[in-house]
Short mmCIF file of C-alpha atoms in Angstrom, two decimals:
data_model
loop_
_atom_site.label_atom_id
_atom_site.label_comp_id
_atom_site.label_asym_id
_atom_site.label_seq_id
_atom_site.Cartn_x
_atom_site.Cartn_y
_atom_site.Cartn_z
CA MET A 1 -37.82 -60.01 -3.12
CA VAL A 2 -35.22 -57.31 -3.80
CA PRO A 3 -31.71 -58.13 -5.16
CA LEU A 4 -28.41 -57.16 -3.51
CA GLY A 5 -29.97 -57.17 -0.08
CA GLY A 6 -31.57 -53.81 -0.82
CA GLY A 7 -34.80 -54.84 0.86
CA VAL A 8 -37.06 -57.72 1.80
CA ALA A 9 -40.38 -59.09 0.75
CA HIS A 10 -43.08 -60.03 3.23
CA ALA A 11 -43.64 -63.67 2.42
CA ARG A 12 -44.27 -66.72 4.52
CA VAL A 13 -42.90 -70.00 3.22
CA ALA A 14 -42.32 -73.03 5.39
CA ALA A 15 -38.61 -73.84 5.48
CA ASP A 16 -39.29 -77.57 5.37
CA GLN A 17 -41.11 -77.07 2.05
CA ASP A 18 -38.46 -74.87 0.42
CA PRO A 19 -34.80 -75.93 0.67
CA ALA A 20 -33.71 -72.46 -0.49
CA LEU A 21 -35.35 -70.77 2.54
CA VAL A 22 -33.30 -70.43 5.73
CA ARG A 23 -34.16 -68.49 8.88
CA THR A 24 -31.19 -66.65 10.41
CA ALA A 25 -31.05 -64.63 13.60
CA GLN A 26 -31.53 -61.49 11.49
CA GLY A 27 -34.44 -62.78 9.44
CA ALA A 28 -35.26 -65.27 6.70
CA VAL A 29 -33.25 -65.49 3.47
CA HIS A 30 -34.12 -67.17 0.19
CA GLY A 31 -31.23 -68.39 -1.96
CA LEU A 32 -30.72 -70.35 -5.14
CA PRO A 33 -31.29 -74.11 -5.15
CA GLY A 34 -29.20 -76.16 -7.56
CA SER A 35 -29.02 -79.79 -8.54
CA ASP A 36 -26.31 -80.57 -6.00
CA HIS A 37 -25.90 -77.41 -3.88
CA ARG A 38 -27.70 -74.39 -2.47
CA THR A 39 -26.23 -70.86 -2.55
CA PHE A 40 -27.21 -67.88 -0.41
CA SER A 41 -25.63 -64.60 -1.47
CA GLY A 42 -25.45 -61.01 -0.27
CA ILE A 43 -26.28 -61.62 3.40
CA PRO A 44 -25.22 -58.65 5.56
CA TYR A 45 -23.10 -59.77 8.50
CA ALA A 46 -22.53 -56.33 10.05
CA ALA A 47 -23.79 -52.77 9.85
CA PRO A 48 -22.59 -50.76 6.86
CA PRO A 49 -19.27 -49.03 7.78
CA THR A 50 -20.47 -45.72 6.30
CA GLY A 51 -20.65 -42.13 7.49
CA ASP A 52 -19.48 -41.84 11.07
CA ARG A 53 -18.82 -45.61 11.07
CA ARG A 54 -16.02 -45.21 8.52
CA TRP A 55 -12.81 -46.23 10.33
CA ARG A 56 -14.63 -47.86 13.21
CA ALA A 57 -15.19 -51.50 14.06
CA PRO A 58 -18.45 -52.61 12.41
CA GLY A 59 -21.72 -52.51 14.31
CA PRO A 60 -24.32 -55.30 14.61
CA ALA A 61 -25.91 -56.63 11.46
CA PRO A 62 -29.34 -55.30 10.50
CA THR A 63 -32.51 -57.32 10.96
CA TRP A 64 -35.57 -57.51 8.74
CA ALA A 65 -39.09 -58.83 8.57
CA GLY A 66 -40.25 -61.15 5.83
CA VAL A 67 -37.86 -62.93 3.46
CA ARG A 68 -34.70 -61.33 2.09
CA ASP A 69 -33.59 -62.10 -1.45
CA ALA A 70 -30.26 -63.96 -1.22
CA THR A 71 -29.88 -64.83 -4.89
CA LYS A 72 -27.38 -62.11 -5.85
CA PRO A 73 -24.14 -60.98 -4.19
CA GLY A 74 -23.86 -57.72 -2.32
CA SER A 75 -21.62 -54.91 -3.45
CA PRO A 76 -17.85 -55.45 -3.25
CA CYS A 77 -15.96 -53.08 -0.98
CA PRO A 78 -14.60 -49.93 -2.66
CA GLN A 79 -11.59 -50.57 -4.88
CA LEU A 80 -10.13 -49.67 -8.25
CA ASP A 81 -10.82 -51.93 -11.19
CA GLY A 82 -8.01 -53.11 -13.42
CA GLY A 83 -8.31 -50.28 -15.92
CA GLY A 84 -7.67 -50.92 -19.58
CA PRO A 85 -5.45 -50.00 -22.49
CA ASP A 86 -7.46 -46.85 -23.16
CA ARG A 87 -8.45 -45.77 -19.65
CA PRO A 88 -7.04 -45.56 -16.13
CA PRO A 89 -8.46 -47.68 -13.29
CA GLN A 90 -11.94 -46.64 -12.18
CA PRO A 91 -13.65 -46.92 -8.76
CA LEU A 92 -16.03 -49.78 -8.19
CA GLY A 93 -17.95 -51.06 -5.19
CA ASP A 94 -19.71 -49.34 -2.32
CA GLU A 95 -18.89 -48.72 1.32
CA ASP A 96 -22.03 -50.66 2.24
CA CYS A 97 -20.23 -53.91 1.45
CA LEU A 98 -20.08 -56.16 4.50
CA PHE A 99 -21.83 -59.14 2.95
CA LEU A 100 -21.15 -62.86 2.93
CA ASN A 101 -22.24 -65.85 0.88
CA VAL A 102 -23.03 -69.41 1.98
CA THR A 103 -22.93 -72.58 -0.14
CA THR A 104 -24.18 -75.94 1.15
CA PRO A 105 -24.82 -79.38 -0.33
CA ALA A 106 -28.35 -79.59 -1.78
CA SER A 107 -29.70 -82.09 0.70
CA ARG A 108 -30.10 -81.13 4.32
CA PRO A 109 -27.66 -83.30 6.31
CA ALA A 110 -28.68 -85.48 9.21
CA GLU A 111 -25.66 -84.16 11.13
CA ARG A 112 -24.11 -80.72 11.08
CA LEU A 113 -21.32 -80.34 8.53
CA PRO A 114 -17.85 -78.82 8.93
CA VAL A 115 -17.68 -75.15 7.98
CA MET A 116 -14.98 -73.56 5.80
CA VAL A 117 -14.75 -69.76 5.74
CA TRP A 118 -12.79 -68.38 2.75
CA ILE A 119 -10.94 -65.06 3.05
CA HIS A 120 -10.12 -63.74 -0.41
CA GLY A 121 -6.83 -62.32 -1.63
CA GLY A 122 -6.17 -59.25 -3.72
CA GLY A 123 -3.23 -57.44 -2.16
CA PHE A 124 -5.47 -55.92 0.56
CA VAL A 125 -6.87 -53.49 -2.04
CA ALA A 126 -9.02 -55.64 -4.34
CA GLY A 127 -11.34 -58.62 -4.52
CA ALA A 128 -14.65 -59.83 -3.12
CA GLY A 129 -15.91 -63.05 -1.60
CA SER A 130 -18.50 -63.41 -4.35
CA GLU A 131 -15.74 -63.79 -6.96
CA TYR A 132 -15.11 -67.33 -5.67
CA ASP A 133 -17.38 -70.31 -6.23
CA LEU A 134 -16.74 -73.00 -3.62
CA SER A 135 -19.52 -75.35 -4.70
CA ARG A 136 -17.02 -78.11 -5.65
CA MET A 137 -15.70 -78.08 -2.11
CA ALA A 138 -19.18 -78.06 -0.62
CA THR A 139 -20.47 -80.96 -2.70
CA GLN A 140 -17.38 -83.16 -2.94
CA GLY A 141 -16.21 -82.63 0.62
CA LYS A 142 -19.62 -82.37 2.30
CA VAL A 143 -18.90 -79.05 3.96
CA VAL A 144 -20.65 -75.71 4.30
CA THR A 145 -18.59 -72.90 2.76
CA VAL A 146 -18.69 -69.18 3.46
CA THR A 147 -17.06 -66.37 1.48
CA LEU A 148 -17.00 -62.78 2.70
CA ASN A 149 -16.11 -59.19 1.88
CA TYR A 150 -13.94 -57.01 4.10
CA ARG A 151 -12.80 -53.40 3.87
CA LEU A 152 -9.85 -52.74 1.58
CA GLY A 153 -7.07 -50.20 1.14
CA ALA A 154 -7.17 -47.08 3.30
CA LEU A 155 -10.68 -47.93 4.50
CA GLY A 156 -9.48 -51.22 5.95
CA TYR A 157 -5.98 -50.47 7.21
CA LEU A 158 -5.42 -46.75 7.92
CA ASP A 159 -3.87 -46.37 11.39
CA HIS A 160 -4.29 -42.72 12.37
CA PRO A 161 -4.44 -41.84 16.09
CA ALA A 162 -7.26 -39.37 15.44
CA MET A 163 -9.65 -42.28 14.82
CA SER A 164 -9.55 -43.45 18.46
CA ASP A 165 -10.77 -46.97 17.79
CA PRO A 166 -9.28 -50.20 19.23
CA TYR A 167 -9.14 -51.52 15.68
CA GLU A 168 -7.08 -48.65 14.25
CA GLY A 169 -5.09 -50.09 11.36
CA ASN A 170 -7.05 -53.34 11.52
CA TYR A 171 -10.60 -52.53 10.47
CA ALA A 172 -10.51 -55.37 7.96
CA LEU A 173 -9.63 -57.72 10.82
CA ALA A 174 -12.64 -56.40 12.75
CA ASP A 175 -14.82 -57.08 9.70
CA GLN A 176 -13.59 -60.64 9.40
CA GLN A 177 -14.15 -61.25 13.11
CA ALA A 178 -17.70 -59.92 12.76
CA ALA A 179 -18.26 -62.38 9.91
CA LEU A 180 -16.95 -65.23 12.05
CA ARG A 181 -19.29 -64.21 14.88
CA TRP A 182 -22.13 -64.26 12.35
CA VAL A 183 -21.08 -67.77 11.36
CA ARG A 184 -21.04 -68.92 14.99
CA ARG A 185 -24.56 -67.55 15.49
CA ASN A 186 -26.20 -68.53 12.20
CA ILE A 187 -24.41 -71.33 10.38
CA ALA A 188 -26.36 -74.13 12.09
CA ALA A 189 -29.45 -72.93 10.21
CA PHE A 190 -27.61 -73.79 6.96
CA GLY A 191 -26.59 -77.23 8.23
CA GLY A 192 -23.12 -76.23 9.44
CA ASP A 193 -21.45 -76.97 12.76
CA PRO A 194 -20.57 -73.70 14.55
CA ALA A 195 -18.11 -75.64 16.71
CA ASN A 196 -16.14 -76.93 13.70
CA VAL A 197 -15.05 -73.88 11.68
CA THR A 198 -11.92 -73.70 9.49
CA ILE A 199 -10.71 -70.35 8.22
CA PHE A 200 -8.69 -70.45 5.02
CA GLY A 201 -7.32 -67.87 2.64
CA GLN A 202 -4.77 -67.19 -0.07
CA SER A 203 -2.32 -64.29 -0.44
CA ALA A 204 -3.88 -61.36 1.47
CA GLY A 205 -6.41 -63.91 2.70
CA GLY A 206 -3.58 -66.14 3.92
CA PHE A 207 -2.03 -63.24 5.82
CA SER A 208 -5.49 -62.59 7.25
CA VAL A 209 -5.53 -66.14 8.62
CA CYS A 210 -2.12 -65.47 10.21
CA ALA A 211 -3.57 -62.34 11.82
CA HIS A 212 -6.46 -64.34 13.26
CA LEU A 213 -4.06 -66.86 14.75
CA ALA A 214 -2.42 -64.01 16.70
CA ALA A 215 -5.46 -61.79 17.39
CA PRO A 216 -7.06 -62.09 20.85
CA GLY A 217 -10.45 -61.10 19.42
CA SER A 218 -10.42 -64.08 17.05
CA ARG A 219 -9.84 -66.68 19.75
CA GLY A 220 -12.56 -69.32 19.79
CA LEU A 221 -14.11 -68.22 16.49
CA PHE A 222 -12.40 -71.03 14.52
CA GLN A 223 -10.95 -74.46 15.23
CA LYS A 224 -8.56 -74.96 12.29
CA ALA A 225 -6.63 -72.76 9.87
CA ILE A 226 -5.32 -73.03 6.29
CA VAL A 227 -2.76 -70.57 4.91
CA GLU A 228 -2.04 -70.48 1.17
CA SER A 229 0.75 -68.20 -0.07
CA GLY A 230 0.63 -65.88 2.92
CA PRO A 231 3.33 -67.30 5.19
CA CYS A 232 2.96 -66.50 8.87
CA GLY A 233 6.72 -65.99 9.15
CA ASN A 234 6.41 -62.56 7.53
CA ALA A 235 5.97 -59.41 9.62
CA PHE A 236 3.11 -56.94 9.28
CA VAL A 237 3.67 -53.20 9.48
CA THR A 238 4.60 -51.80 12.91
CA ARG A 239 2.42 -49.23 14.64
CA ALA A 240 5.10 -46.54 14.37
CA ALA A 241 5.46 -47.03 10.61
CA ALA A 242 1.71 -47.28 10.06
CA ARG A 243 1.02 -44.07 11.94
CA ALA A 244 3.81 -42.21 10.16
CA ARG A 245 2.25 -43.24 6.84
CA ALA A 246 -1.25 -42.27 7.98
CA THR A 247 -0.11 -38.87 9.22
CA LYS A 248 1.46 -38.11 5.85
CA ILE A 249 -1.60 -39.36 3.97
CA ALA A 250 -3.90 -37.16 6.07
CA ALA A 251 -1.69 -34.14 5.45
CA ASP A 252 -1.55 -34.85 1.71
CA LEU A 253 -5.36 -34.96 1.66
CA GLY A 254 -5.62 -31.63 3.44
CA CYS A 255 -6.66 -33.22 6.72
CA ALA A 256 -3.74 -32.31 9.01
CA THR A 257 -6.23 -30.72 11.44
CA ARG A 258 -9.67 -31.97 12.47
CA THR A 259 -8.35 -35.14 10.92
CA ALA A 260 -11.07 -37.67 11.76
CA ALA A 261 -13.97 -35.50 10.57
CA CYS A 262 -12.01 -34.34 7.53
CA LEU A 263 -11.11 -37.86 6.40
CA ARG A 264 -14.62 -39.20 7.02
CA ALA A 265 -15.99 -36.45 4.80
CA LYS A 266 -13.69 -37.31 1.90
CA PRO A 267 -15.31 -38.95 -1.13
CA VAL A 268 -14.24 -42.55 -1.27
CA ALA A 269 -12.83 -42.04 -4.78
CA GLU A 270 -10.12 -39.81 -3.29
CA LEU A 271 -8.99 -42.63 -0.98
CA LEU A 272 -8.78 -45.49 -3.47
CA PRO A 273 -5.67 -44.42 -5.42
CA ILE A 274 -3.54 -44.17 -2.25
CA GLY A 275 -0.93 -46.93 -2.45
CA SER A 276 -2.67 -48.74 -5.29
CA ASP A 277 0.35 -48.43 -7.58
CA GLN A 278 2.65 -50.13 -5.06
CA VAL A 279 0.78 -53.32 -4.31
CA PHE A 280 2.39 -55.60 -6.89
CA THR A 281 5.95 -54.39 -6.53
CA ALA A 282 7.77 -57.69 -6.67
CA THR A 283 10.68 -56.58 -4.52
CA ALA A 284 8.69 -55.09 -1.63
CA ARG A 285 8.65 -56.77 1.76
CA ILE A 286 5.23 -57.47 3.19
CA GLY A 287 5.69 -54.87 5.92
CA ASP A 288 6.54 -52.28 3.26
CA MET A 289 3.24 -52.71 1.45
CA PRO A 290 1.02 -49.64 1.64
CA TRP A 291 -1.91 -51.50 3.21
CA ILE A 292 -1.69 -54.46 5.56
CA PHE A 293 -2.46 -55.26 9.19
CA THR A 294 -0.78 -53.24 11.93
CA ALA A 295 0.93 -55.20 14.71
CA GLY A 296 1.60 -53.79 18.16
CA THR A 297 -2.01 -52.66 18.54
CA PRO A 298 -4.84 -53.66 20.91
CA ALA A 299 -6.42 -55.77 18.16
CA LEU A 300 -3.12 -57.39 17.11
CA PRO A 301 -0.64 -57.04 19.98
CA MET A 302 2.25 -58.88 18.31
CA GLN A 303 3.46 -60.24 15.02
CA PRO A 304 2.05 -63.67 14.09
CA LEU A 305 5.45 -65.39 14.23
CA GLU A 306 6.18 -63.92 17.65
CA ALA A 307 2.77 -65.07 18.90
CA LEU A 308 3.41 -68.58 17.55
CA ARG A 309 6.87 -68.75 19.12
CA ARG A 310 5.65 -67.52 22.50
CA GLY A 311 2.72 -69.90 22.58
CA LEU A 312 0.22 -67.03 22.45
CA ALA A 313 -1.33 -67.86 19.08
CA ALA A 314 -4.46 -69.95 18.75
CA PRO A 315 -3.28 -73.58 19.22
CA VAL A 316 -5.25 -75.00 16.31
CA PRO A 317 -4.27 -77.47 13.58
CA LEU A 318 -2.60 -75.60 10.72
CA LEU A 319 -2.27 -76.45 7.02
CA GLN A 320 0.21 -74.05 5.41
CA GLY A 321 1.97 -73.84 2.07
CA ALA A 322 2.87 -71.93 -1.05
CA THR A 323 3.50 -72.48 -4.75
CA HIS A 324 6.81 -73.63 -6.20
CA ASP A 325 7.34 -70.50 -8.34
CA GLU A 326 5.48 -67.99 -6.18
CA MET A 327 7.07 -64.76 -7.38
CA ARG A 328 7.23 -65.29 -11.15
CA PRO A 329 3.93 -63.48 -11.85
CA PHE A 330 5.05 -60.47 -9.82
CA VAL A 331 8.36 -60.17 -11.65
CA ALA A 332 6.53 -60.61 -14.96
CA VAL A 333 4.02 -57.86 -14.13
CA GLN A 334 6.61 -55.42 -12.80
CA PHE A 335 9.25 -55.95 -15.49
CA ASP A 336 8.47 -58.10 -18.53
CA ALA A 337 4.87 -56.94 -19.03
CA GLN A 338 6.09 -53.35 -19.00
CA GLY A 339 8.38 -54.05 -21.94
CA ARG A 340 11.51 -53.93 -19.78
CA PRO A 341 12.51 -57.42 -18.63
CA VAL A 342 15.31 -57.63 -16.09
CA THR A 343 18.72 -57.37 -17.77
CA ALA A 344 22.00 -59.01 -16.77
CA GLN A 345 23.24 -55.57 -15.73
CA GLN A 346 20.14 -54.75 -13.68
CA TYR A 347 20.07 -58.07 -11.84
CA PRO A 348 23.03 -57.41 -9.47
CA GLU A 349 21.82 -53.84 -9.01
CA ILE A 350 18.42 -55.06 -7.85
CA LEU A 351 20.08 -57.55 -5.50
CA ALA A 352 22.21 -54.75 -4.06
CA ASP A 353 19.10 -52.67 -3.37
CA LEU A 354 17.41 -55.61 -1.70
CA PHE A 355 20.21 -57.20 0.27
CA GLY A 356 22.91 -54.58 0.80
CA ASP A 357 26.08 -56.20 2.14
CA ASP A 358 24.63 -59.67 1.49
CA ALA A 359 24.10 -59.02 -2.22
CA ASP A 360 27.38 -60.60 -3.34
CA ALA A 361 26.58 -63.80 -1.46
CA VAL A 362 23.13 -63.92 -3.05
CA LEU A 363 24.61 -63.33 -6.50
CA ASP A 364 27.12 -66.13 -5.97
CA ARG A 365 24.33 -68.50 -4.93
CA TYR A 366 21.98 -67.41 -7.74
CA PRO A 367 24.25 -66.44 -10.67
CA VAL A 368 22.42 -65.01 -13.65
CA ALA A 369 24.17 -67.52 -15.92
CA GLY A 370 22.40 -70.33 -14.08
CA PHE A 371 18.96 -69.28 -15.36
CA PRO A 372 17.36 -68.94 -18.79
CA THR A 373 16.77 -65.21 -18.23
CA PRO A 374 17.64 -62.59 -15.60
CA SER A 375 13.91 -62.21 -14.86
CA LEU A 376 13.72 -65.90 -13.91
CA ALA A 377 16.84 -65.53 -11.78
CA LEU A 378 15.25 -62.67 -9.87
CA ALA A 379 11.95 -64.53 -9.51
CA THR A 380 13.77 -67.53 -8.05
CA VAL A 381 15.63 -65.36 -5.54
CA LEU A 382 12.41 -63.67 -4.45
CA THR A 383 10.53 -66.97 -4.23
CA ASP A 384 13.17 -68.64 -2.07
CA TRP A 385 13.86 -65.60 0.11
CA GLY A 386 10.18 -65.39 0.95
CA ALA A 387 9.98 -61.86 2.37
CA LYS A 388 6.70 -61.38 0.55
CA LEU A 389 4.88 -64.57 -0.39
CA GLY A 390 7.55 -67.16 -1.01
CA ALA A 391 9.09 -70.20 0.48
CA CYS A 392 11.49 -69.93 3.36
CA SER A 393 9.47 -67.56 5.55
CA GLN A 394 6.84 -70.23 6.10
CA LEU A 395 9.20 -72.73 7.76
CA PRO A 396 9.78 -70.71 10.97
CA ALA A 397 6.02 -70.50 11.39
CA ASP A 398 5.64 -74.23 10.76
CA ASP A 399 8.37 -74.95 13.31
CA ALA A 400 6.76 -72.71 15.93
CA ALA A 401 3.17 -73.86 15.39
CA ALA A 402 4.11 -77.55 15.42
CA TRP A 403 5.05 -77.35 19.10
CA ARG A 404 1.40 -76.89 20.09
CA ALA A 405 -0.78 -78.35 17.34
CA PRO A 406 -0.48 -80.51 14.23
CA VAL A 407 0.91 -78.78 11.15
CA TYR A 408 0.60 -80.04 7.58
CA ALA A 409 2.92 -78.26 5.14
CA PHE A 410 2.65 -78.32 1.35
CA GLU A 411 4.02 -76.92 -1.88
CA PHE A 412 1.87 -76.72 -4.97
CA ALA A 413 4.19 -77.66 -7.84
CA GLU A 414 1.91 -78.22 -10.85
CA ASN A 415 3.13 -76.22 -13.85
CA SER A 416 0.34 -73.96 -15.08
CA GLY A 417 1.71 -73.85 -18.62
CA GLN A 418 0.97 -70.12 -18.67
CA GLU A 419 3.28 -67.22 -19.39
CA ILE A 420 3.32 -63.42 -19.37
CA VAL A 421 5.16 -61.84 -22.30
CA GLY A 422 7.35 -64.91 -22.68
CA LEU A 423 8.12 -65.41 -18.99
CA PRO A 424 6.85 -68.88 -17.99
CA LEU A 425 4.84 -68.71 -14.77
CA GLY A 426 5.33 -72.34 -13.75
CA ALA A 427 3.50 -72.96 -10.49
CA GLY A 428 3.19 -69.26 -9.79
CA HIS A 429 1.23 -67.31 -7.23
CA ALA A 430 -2.43 -68.47 -7.07
CA ALA A 431 -1.78 -71.44 -9.39
CA GLU A 432 -3.41 -73.80 -6.87
CA LEU A 433 -6.74 -71.99 -6.74
CA PRO A 434 -8.35 -73.53 -9.87
CA TYR A 435 -7.73 -76.94 -8.32
CA LEU A 436 -9.84 -76.01 -5.29
CA MET A 437 -12.50 -73.59 -6.56
CA GLU A 438 -13.68 -71.37 -9.38
CA GLY A 439 -12.32 -67.85 -9.04
CA PRO A 440 -12.18 -64.52 -10.85
CA ASN A 441 -9.88 -65.80 -13.61
CA PRO A 442 -11.12 -67.96 -16.50
CA PRO A 443 -11.22 -71.66 -15.57
CA LEU A 444 -8.34 -73.87 -16.63
CA ALA A 445 -8.82 -76.83 -18.93
CA LEU A 446 -7.47 -79.61 -16.71
CA SER A 447 -6.11 -82.90 -18.02
CA PRO A 448 -7.43 -86.15 -16.51
CA ALA A 449 -4.34 -86.31 -14.27
CA GLN A 450 -4.90 -82.73 -13.17
CA GLU A 451 -8.56 -83.48 -12.50
CA ARG A 452 -7.41 -86.25 -10.15
CA LEU A 453 -5.04 -83.80 -8.45
CA SER A 454 -7.95 -81.38 -8.02
CA ARG A 455 -10.13 -84.07 -6.45
CA ASP A 456 -7.31 -85.13 -4.15
CA MET A 457 -6.60 -81.56 -3.04
CA ILE A 458 -10.26 -80.88 -2.28
CA ALA A 459 -10.35 -84.14 -0.34
CA TYR A 460 -7.25 -83.12 1.66
CA TRP A 461 -8.59 -79.64 2.40
CA THR A 462 -12.09 -80.74 3.40
CA ARG A 463 -10.90 -83.74 5.43
CA PHE A 464 -8.59 -81.39 7.33
CA ALA A 465 -11.56 -79.10 7.95
CA ALA A 466 -13.58 -82.01 9.27
CA THR A 467 -10.97 -83.63 11.53
CA GLY A 468 -7.75 -81.58 11.68
CA ASP A 469 -5.96 -84.34 9.72
CA PRO A 470 -6.04 -84.28 5.88
CA ASN A 471 -5.43 -88.00 5.44
CA LEU A 472 -8.02 -90.26 3.87
CA PRO A 473 -7.85 -93.85 2.57
CA GLY A 474 -6.84 -93.84 -1.09
CA LEU A 475 -4.84 -90.62 -0.88
CA PRO A 476 -1.03 -90.42 -0.65
CA HIS A 477 -0.11 -90.14 3.01
CA TRP A 478 0.49 -86.62 4.29
CA ALA A 479 2.80 -86.76 7.28
CA ALA A 480 2.48 -84.11 9.97
CA TYR A 481 5.26 -81.54 9.75
CA HIS A 482 8.30 -81.84 11.99
CA SER A 483 11.33 -79.58 12.10
CA GLY A 484 13.56 -80.40 9.15
CA GLY A 485 11.60 -78.95 6.25
CA THR A 486 9.90 -81.95 4.61
CA VAL A 487 6.61 -80.90 3.00
CA LEU A 488 4.12 -82.52 0.64
CA SER A 489 4.56 -81.62 -3.02
CA LEU A 490 1.24 -81.44 -4.86
CA ALA A 491 1.58 -82.18 -8.58
CA SER A 492 0.23 -84.54 -11.23
CA GLY A 493 3.56 -85.42 -12.90
CA PRO A 494 5.43 -88.74 -12.86
CA GLN A 495 6.19 -88.45 -9.15
CA GLY A 496 2.70 -87.21 -8.35
CA VAL A 497 2.01 -86.20 -4.78
CA HIS A 498 5.13 -86.91 -2.75
CA PRO A 499 7.28 -85.54 0.09
CA VAL A 500 10.06 -83.07 -0.78
CA ASN A 501 12.82 -81.45 1.21
CA PHE A 502 11.74 -77.82 1.17
CA VAL A 503 14.95 -76.58 2.83
CA SER A 504 17.19 -77.88 0.07
CA SER A 505 14.87 -77.18 -2.88
CA HIS A 506 14.58 -73.51 -1.87
CA GLN A 507 18.02 -73.10 -0.24
CA CYS A 508 16.46 -72.08 3.07
CA ALA A 509 19.64 -72.84 5.04
CA PHE A 510 21.37 -70.18 2.95
CA TRP A 511 18.61 -67.66 3.58
CA ARG A 512 18.94 -68.05 7.32
CA HIS A 513 22.51 -66.69 7.16
CA PRO A 514 23.42 -65.44 3.66
CA GLN A 515 26.31 -63.41 5.10
CA HIS A 516 27.95 -66.69 6.16
CA ALA A 517 27.64 -68.36 2.78
CA SER A 518 30.79 -69.89 1.43
#
């Protein structure tokens, strides 16, 4: 057998004799058996988006004879690595990257298990499904998990009219839909129920889930949705803005004429730096990010919040939430880690740039003297405001979705104990992930109380995937969301898991009308 899906071996092994052998519609795959789970990696779910297929919706997945090695992940999609102190970021990955990974409990179930499909984050320019190990979810919650790659950066989100594809600006969405169609066709062979699929994601993955809720092409491919730190109340880029950006990018690359052929001929390394230095700008709105989904297109006709409010989004149970201190890591990376923490003089200047005529009202509500440092003041403003990843932009989506399906809202509030150059991160962006899965960052050493929180969160998430209701005997009750802003706080402290008033704790009434603040 050949690693990375580069080929297949002609072998015949009876599936009932080898739990690591599964026959899919494309051909047989052989994964890795473990003591309590089985993992199948590097399975292609669509044709490679290379050559003339660059900036087109992906084609059908390849087929093969014999048994394909599924013991190693496929290549990540092209991206820049993190660089280092002595070198700039370098390209990694390959355009032949549309692979997914499946993890199941070790024993074959008598009945088909719920399926959870994880869409990774990374600011739409980085990451891979194989960076996440969901075996704890699979074994504790008795579910089948799937992680996947999708195109990133310009390759996933460029919206240039010369491409003439229905998925212009949303090629990553097309990839994810292709993966979900693969799941519908093949997951029963792994013991999963193709009629009980939950999509879930964090950050860029959370926004991806919001896009699927609104996308006509995603309808029927999933039955439940979980959004972590990617609130559906935020707007994606408009078609006009996306095309203006793409036209400028093409011209800058020397492709103002014969644009499609010119761009498809460009080495991928020339495309990766575009917009990469803007992704983690703390003060950017989601729609201002260089790469994100394009609304007002055939693939995504309207913004997720508009679709929810008009009753045109998928009417599926929704679990949505964020972290208590969402924006602290972004402020730390943009300011403190650069050796220039926000100063008392800068703070009102930044607010003026962000809020214009409303800046004085924001400054009155969040005075710099009320916080240990100006950086923490700014991080609190950005977290509460929620025009990127934070708090108050999720409530309009909760309100709209709750009219048509159950909604369960949460806030992860467990202090990570981590800091960046002296700025405490609290329960910052992505702080919940180690409680659900192993990811690209080093694992945390959890206390016994935090281990219990982790077990409870996995139980909530997987029970929701199974039934659409996260509640189980022995867990604190999680009430369905109703207008008013009460959500479930997830923490291991003295109060533990308990309801909180999200509107008051993040001043969301103020953010609805800051110009009317007293």
